[in-house]
Short mmCIF file of C-alpha atoms (C1' of nucleotides) in Angstrom, two decimals:
data_model
loop_
_atom_site.label_atom_id
_atom_site.label_comp_id
_atom_site.label_asym_id
_atom_site.label_seq_id
_atom_site.Cartn_x
_atom_site.Cartn_y
_atom_site.Cartn_z
CA UNK A 1 1.73 2.88 -3.49
CA UNK A 2 -1.88 1.75 -3.77
CA UNK A 3 -3.92 2.88 -0.24
CA UNK A 4 -7.09 2.60 0.46
CA UNK A 5 -7.43 5.81 -1.59
CA UNK A 6 -6.12 4.62 -4.72
CA UNK A 7 -7.68 1.26 -4.15
CA UNK A 8 -11.25 2.69 -4.07
CA UNK A 9 -10.51 4.60 -7.69
CA UNK A 10 -9.27 1.55 -9.14
CA UNK A 11 -12.98 -0.25 -7.54
CA UNK A 12 -14.83 2.23 -9.93
CA UNK A 13 -12.44 1.98 -12.80
CA UNK A 14 -13.33 -1.83 -12.22
CA UNK A 15 -16.69 -0.96 -11.98
CA UNK A 16 -16.81 0.75 -15.28
CA UNK A 17 -15.00 -1.17 -17.52
CA UNK A 18 -15.70 -5.03 -16.01
CA UNK A 19 -18.97 -5.37 -14.84
CA UNK A 20 -21.56 -7.30 -15.55
CA UNK A 21 -19.02 -8.05 -18.98
CA UNK A 22 -18.33 -12.61 -19.62
CA UNK A 23 -15.45 -12.64 -19.19
CA UNK A 24 -14.00 -15.29 -21.92
CA UNK A 25 -9.99 -16.10 -21.12
CA UNK A 26 -8.06 -15.58 -18.44
CA UNK A 27 -3.84 -15.65 -18.71
CA UNK A 28 -0.88 -15.54 -16.16
CA UNK A 29 2.45 -14.11 -17.13
CA UNK A 30 3.34 -14.28 -14.02
CA UNK A 31 2.39 -17.31 -10.94
CA UNK A 32 4.02 -15.29 -8.41
CA UNK A 33 1.01 -13.09 -8.00
CA UNK A 34 -1.22 -15.87 -7.44
CA UNK A 35 -1.32 -16.69 -3.44
CA UNK A 36 -3.29 -20.11 -3.28
CA UNK A 37 -4.48 -20.33 -6.32
CA UNK A 38 -3.04 -22.38 -9.42
CA UNK A 39 -3.15 -20.89 -13.02
CA UNK A 40 -5.83 -23.37 -13.37
CA UNK A 41 -7.83 -22.11 -10.98
CA UNK A 42 -8.30 -18.70 -11.82
CA UNK A 43 -9.12 -19.44 -15.35
CA UNK A 44 -11.19 -22.57 -13.98
CA UNK A 45 -13.60 -19.63 -11.86
CA UNK A 46 -13.92 -16.60 -13.53
CA UNK A 47 -14.04 -18.17 -17.09
CA UNK A 48 -17.44 -18.09 -18.67
CA UNK A 49 -18.63 -15.77 -15.52
CA UNK A 50 -19.02 -12.67 -14.80
CA UNK A 51 -18.17 -9.99 -12.00
CA UNK A 52 -21.71 -8.82 -10.20
CA UNK A 53 -20.30 -6.21 -8.02
CA UNK A 54 -17.08 -5.13 -6.53
CA UNK A 55 -15.95 -4.50 -2.78
CA UNK A 56 -13.55 -2.49 -0.65
CA UNK A 57 -12.11 -3.69 2.10
CA UNK A 58 -8.58 -1.82 3.83
CA UNK A 59 -6.26 -2.04 0.64
CA UNK A 60 -7.91 -5.12 -0.77
CA UNK A 61 -10.33 -4.67 -3.86
CA UNK A 62 -12.69 -7.84 -4.66
CA UNK A 63 -14.74 -8.97 -7.90
CA UNK A 64 -17.72 -10.58 -6.97
CA UNK A 65 -18.90 -13.45 -9.09
CA UNK A 66 -22.42 -14.13 -10.37
CA UNK A 67 -21.53 -17.43 -8.85
CA UNK A 68 -20.38 -18.00 -4.77
CA UNK A 69 -16.86 -16.12 -4.10
CA UNK A 70 -14.71 -13.01 -5.02
CA UNK A 71 -11.75 -12.41 -6.68
CA UNK A 72 -8.80 -10.87 -4.61
CA UNK A 73 -6.89 -7.99 -5.95
CA UNK A 74 -4.28 -6.80 -3.54
CA UNK A 75 -1.63 -3.95 -5.39
CA UNK A 76 1.33 -4.10 -2.97
CA UNK A 77 3.35 -0.69 -4.13
CA UNK A 78 3.14 -0.21 -7.86
CA UNK A 79 -0.05 -2.33 -9.11
CA UNK A 80 -2.79 -1.00 -10.87
CA UNK A 81 -5.33 -1.76 -13.12
CA UNK A 82 -5.88 -0.86 -17.52
CA UNK A 83 -8.40 -1.51 -19.72
CA UNK A 84 -8.03 -1.96 -23.03
CA UNK A 85 -10.59 -2.28 -26.37
CA UNK A 86 -7.54 -3.39 -28.33
CA UNK A 87 -6.58 -6.55 -27.35
CA UNK A 88 -2.57 -6.14 -29.22
CA UNK A 89 -2.60 -3.19 -26.26
CA UNK A 90 -1.02 -5.15 -23.17
CA UNK A 91 0.98 -2.70 -21.24
CA UNK A 92 4.19 -3.59 -19.62
CA UNK A 93 4.66 -5.62 -16.88
CA UNK A 94 1.49 -7.76 -17.38
CA UNK A 95 0.91 -10.02 -15.00
CA UNK A 96 -2.35 -11.40 -15.31
CA UNK A 97 -4.87 -10.41 -18.11
CA UNK A 98 -8.81 -10.81 -18.20
CA UNK A 99 -9.81 -10.93 -21.63
CA UNK A 100 -13.80 -9.89 -21.83
CA UNK A 101 -15.97 -11.11 -24.93
CA UNK A 102 -14.20 -7.85 -26.62
CA UNK A 103 -11.55 -5.79 -24.13
CA UNK A 104 -9.78 -6.70 -21.38
CA UNK A 105 -8.46 -5.92 -17.77
CA UNK A 106 -5.37 -5.69 -17.10
CA UNK A 107 -3.45 -6.61 -13.92
CA UNK A 108 -0.06 -4.88 -13.57
CA UNK A 109 2.41 -4.56 -11.00
CA UNK A 110 6.50 -3.38 -11.80
CA UNK A 111 7.26 -5.00 -8.89
CA UNK A 112 5.75 -7.94 -8.03
CA UNK A 113 4.99 -6.75 -4.63
CA UNK A 114 0.75 -7.22 -5.15
CA UNK A 115 -0.89 -10.58 -5.03
CA UNK A 116 -4.19 -11.86 -6.92
CA UNK A 117 -6.25 -14.75 -5.00
CA UNK A 118 -9.50 -16.42 -5.00
CA UNK A 119 -12.39 -16.09 -1.66
CA UNK A 120 -15.33 -18.04 -0.45
CA UNK A 121 -16.24 -14.31 0.51
CA UNK A 122 -15.22 -11.08 2.19
CA UNK A 123 -15.79 -11.69 5.23
CA UNK A 124 -13.51 -14.83 5.94
CA UNK A 125 -11.21 -13.44 3.92
CA UNK A 126 -10.86 -10.71 6.50
CA UNK A 127 -11.11 -13.02 9.22
CA UNK A 128 -8.23 -15.21 7.66
CA UNK A 129 -5.99 -12.63 6.79
CA UNK A 130 -6.23 -10.60 10.46
CA UNK A 131 -7.75 -7.43 9.52
CA UNK A 132 -8.58 -4.82 11.04
CA UNK A 133 -11.44 -2.78 10.33
CA UNK A 134 -11.39 -0.50 7.19
CA UNK A 135 -10.49 2.90 8.25
CA UNK A 136 -12.90 5.03 6.80
CA UNK A 137 -16.00 2.66 8.39
CA UNK A 138 -14.45 1.92 12.06
CA UNK A 139 -16.00 4.01 14.47
CA UNK A 140 -14.51 6.15 17.35
CA UNK A 141 -15.27 3.74 20.69
CA UNK A 142 -13.46 2.15 17.89
CA UNK A 143 -10.82 3.36 17.41
CA UNK A 144 -10.26 4.67 21.12
CA UNK A 145 -10.25 0.88 21.89
CA UNK A 146 -7.71 0.13 19.21
CA UNK A 147 -5.20 2.06 20.50
CA UNK A 148 -5.83 1.37 24.47
CA UNK A 149 -2.86 -0.33 25.28
CA UNK A 150 -0.59 0.09 23.14
CA UNK A 151 2.50 1.23 23.13
CA UNK A 152 4.95 1.58 19.87
CA UNK A 153 4.52 4.55 17.55
CA UNK A 154 1.56 6.08 16.41
CA UNK A 155 2.70 6.34 12.64
CA UNK A 156 3.61 2.03 13.06
CA UNK A 157 -0.31 1.79 14.62
CA UNK A 158 -1.40 3.24 11.60
CA UNK A 159 0.06 1.29 9.37
CA UNK A 160 -0.88 -2.18 11.04
CA UNK A 161 -3.33 -4.34 9.21
CA UNK A 162 -4.40 -6.12 11.55
CA UNK A 163 -5.63 -2.90 13.68
CA UNK A 164 -7.36 -0.62 10.37
CA UNK A 165 -7.29 -1.74 7.05
CA UNK A 166 -6.45 0.75 4.72
CA UNK A 167 -3.41 3.65 5.59
CA UNK A 168 -0.18 2.66 4.48
CA UNK A 169 3.06 5.41 4.84
CA UNK A 170 1.90 8.36 2.38
CA UNK A 171 -1.37 8.76 4.47
CA UNK A 172 -0.14 8.17 7.81
CA UNK A 173 1.84 10.70 7.56
CA UNK A 174 -0.45 13.13 6.29
CA UNK A 175 -2.87 11.88 8.59
CA UNK A 176 -0.74 13.28 11.71
CA UNK A 177 0.70 15.93 9.70
CA UNK A 178 -3.01 17.27 9.80
CA UNK A 179 -3.46 15.62 13.77
CA UNK A 180 -0.43 17.48 14.44
CA UNK A 181 1.53 15.29 16.06
CA UNK A 182 5.13 13.75 14.63
CA UNK A 183 4.99 10.06 13.76
CA UNK A 184 7.62 8.69 16.03
CA UNK A 185 4.87 10.05 19.25
CA UNK A 186 4.05 7.05 21.26
CA UNK A 187 1.05 6.17 21.48
CA UNK A 188 0.16 5.77 25.86
CA UNK A 189 0.78 9.41 25.99
CA UNK A 190 -1.87 10.49 23.83
CA UNK A 191 -4.49 11.57 25.28
CA UNK A 192 -8.26 11.61 24.22
CA UNK A 193 -7.76 15.16 22.34
CA UNK A 194 -5.20 13.53 20.36
CA UNK A 195 -6.45 10.30 19.46
CA UNK A 196 -10.01 12.74 18.87
CA UNK A 197 -7.69 15.07 16.62
CA UNK A 198 -6.27 11.82 15.01
CA UNK A 199 -9.62 9.76 14.18
CA UNK A 200 -10.39 12.81 12.93
CA UNK A 201 -7.97 13.46 10.78
CA UNK A 202 -7.99 10.05 9.67
CA UNK A 203 -11.37 10.71 8.17
CA UNK A 204 -10.80 14.01 6.78
CA UNK A 205 -7.83 12.89 4.65
CA UNK A 206 -9.46 9.89 3.07
CA UNK A 207 -12.56 11.27 2.35
CA UNK A 208 -10.59 14.10 0.81
CA UNK A 209 -8.03 11.98 -1.03
CA UNK A 210 -10.99 9.76 -2.23
CA UNK A 211 -12.90 12.44 -3.35
CA UNK A 212 -9.39 14.14 -5.36
CA UNK A 213 -9.93 11.30 -7.66
CA UNK A 214 -6.65 10.01 -4.92
CA UNK A 215 -4.51 12.41 -7.41
CA UNK A 216 -1.94 13.78 -5.54
CA UNK A 217 -1.89 17.23 -7.87
CA UNK A 218 -5.52 17.68 -6.71
CA UNK A 219 -5.00 17.82 -2.77
CA UNK A 220 -5.23 20.92 -1.06
CA UNK A 221 -3.11 23.17 -0.67
CA UNK A 222 -2.53 22.86 2.89
CA UNK A 223 -1.93 19.12 2.52
CA UNK A 224 1.87 17.58 3.33
CA UNK A 225 1.79 14.96 0.73
CA UNK A 226 2.84 16.98 -2.41
CA UNK A 227 5.84 17.86 -0.33
CA UNK A 228 6.76 15.67 0.76
CA UNK A 229 10.58 14.50 -0.28
CA UNK A 230 14.04 15.37 0.21
CA UNK A 231 14.20 19.54 1.18
CA UNK A 232 10.69 20.06 1.41
CA UNK A 233 9.03 22.13 3.11
CA UNK A 234 5.79 22.76 5.48
CA UNK A 235 2.84 23.89 2.85
CA UNK A 236 2.01 25.70 6.74
CA UNK A 237 4.32 27.34 7.99
CA UNK A 238 7.68 26.99 5.46
CA UNK A 239 9.37 25.15 7.43
CA UNK A 240 11.88 22.69 6.43
CA UNK A 241 10.56 19.03 7.28
CA UNK A 242 12.14 16.11 9.27
CA UNK A 243 12.80 12.43 7.65
CA UNK A 244 12.55 10.04 10.28
CA UNK A 245 12.36 6.00 10.67
CA UNK A 246 9.78 4.89 12.17
CA UNK A 247 9.44 0.78 12.53
CA UNK A 248 11.07 0.15 9.38
CA UNK A 249 9.67 2.72 7.07
CA UNK A 250 10.68 6.98 6.37
CA UNK A 251 8.28 9.16 7.48
CA UNK A 252 7.95 13.05 6.88
CA UNK A 253 6.68 16.07 8.88
CA UNK A 254 6.70 18.90 10.14
CA UNK A 255 8.80 19.43 13.67
CA UNK A 256 7.80 22.68 14.01
CA UNK A 257 3.66 22.10 14.64
CA UNK A 258 3.39 18.80 14.40
CA UNK A 259 4.91 19.03 18.83
CA UNK A 260 1.62 18.49 21.72
"C1'" DA B 1 2.32 -9.53 23.51
"C1'" DC B 2 4.62 -6.31 21.11
"C1'" DG B 3 8.18 -4.13 18.19
"C1'" DT B 4 11.57 -4.32 15.13
"C1'" DG B 5 14.15 -5.18 11.34
"C1'" DC B 6 15.40 -8.57 7.24
"C1'" DT B 7 12.89 -10.06 2.97
"C1'" DC B 8 11.25 -10.09 -1.66
"C1'" DC B 9 11.01 -7.61 -5.81
"C1'" DT B 10 12.86 -3.49 -10.05
"C1'" DG B 11 13.40 0.93 -12.09
"C1'" DT B 12 14.91 5.36 -10.62
"C1'" DG B 13 18.06 8.55 -8.42
"C1'" DT B 14 22.69 9.22 -6.34
"C1'" DG B 15 27.49 9.59 -5.23
"C1'" DC B 16 31.88 7.39 -6.59
"C1'" DT C 1 31.39 7.50 -18.65
"C1'" DG C 2 29.80 3.81 -16.28
"C1'" DC C 3 28.95 1.06 -12.81
"C1'" DA C 4 27.42 -0.17 -7.39
"C1'" DC C 5 23.86 0.82 -4.51
"C1'" DA C 6 20.63 2.81 -1.51
"C1'" DC C 7 15.99 3.75 -1.61
"C1'" DA C 8 10.97 3.57 -2.52
"C1'" DG C 9 6.98 -0.23 0.16
"C1'" DG C 10 2.99 -3.28 1.82
"C1'" DA C 11 3.13 -7.55 3.50
"C1'" DG C 12 5.01 -11.94 6.19
"C1'" DC C 13 8.45 -13.53 9.07
"C1'" DA C 14 11.73 -14.33 11.84
"C1'" DC C 15 14.25 -13.32 15.94
"C1'" DG C 16 14.45 -10.74 20.72
#
DNA sequence: ACGTGCTCCTGTGTGC
DNA sequence: TGCACACAGGAGCACG
């Protein structure tokens, strides 16, 4: 479930495996993954080139070419990147492979919900996809404005990429857990203090998760995520976690201290 | 304009 | 035992 922290870790992985290396070939194993480009486009756009930099916006990873334009990776629920020195080591469910003059990067995605495309630039891509500001970049005033006038559940808003980019089902639960607010709470009844608590928790949770290398096992013991399953207990008070559908997504929360 | 719910996809786990 | 099916969830879409 790559959300912002996982994609940030992918970006760093991409940096130290794939930057400044000549791309010898691009092989598309499943065309499903391509959006608005053909395998030929991708191959022609990358072969003989190299990546000079990377960027991340929300859950999207961008690889900047030495010529203008970027490749865009989205990871759906099960997408990931893996680098191998040995060309024979291609892992199962590789959908696209990028061969350098030595070694290759595999885009692996079991459930095929990910996407790869090309874009002239990040700003243009962001406009086309109608993405809200990145969750790590957005300031409090802008955050407050984005939520003002909204009436739905706070969890749904946090997960809405057109409002804020980067938060998915898992981290929205964690943010609301840390903020002490139940996921189904309607936005219009949240006061300034609650909005502030959510904003602060968003920054804190995302920063902590990135620092932990997006490794769920390295999160602080006070975090909900490791307990986020049927029969799970609140890491703070031991109360059974509640399970609820919000906007079609399964959310977990502690009914004991997510009240307000 | 907004919210809800269905669809894509496939491996995993549960229940009959 | 073996099969059927719900579930996981990011995002786009149809619908109300």
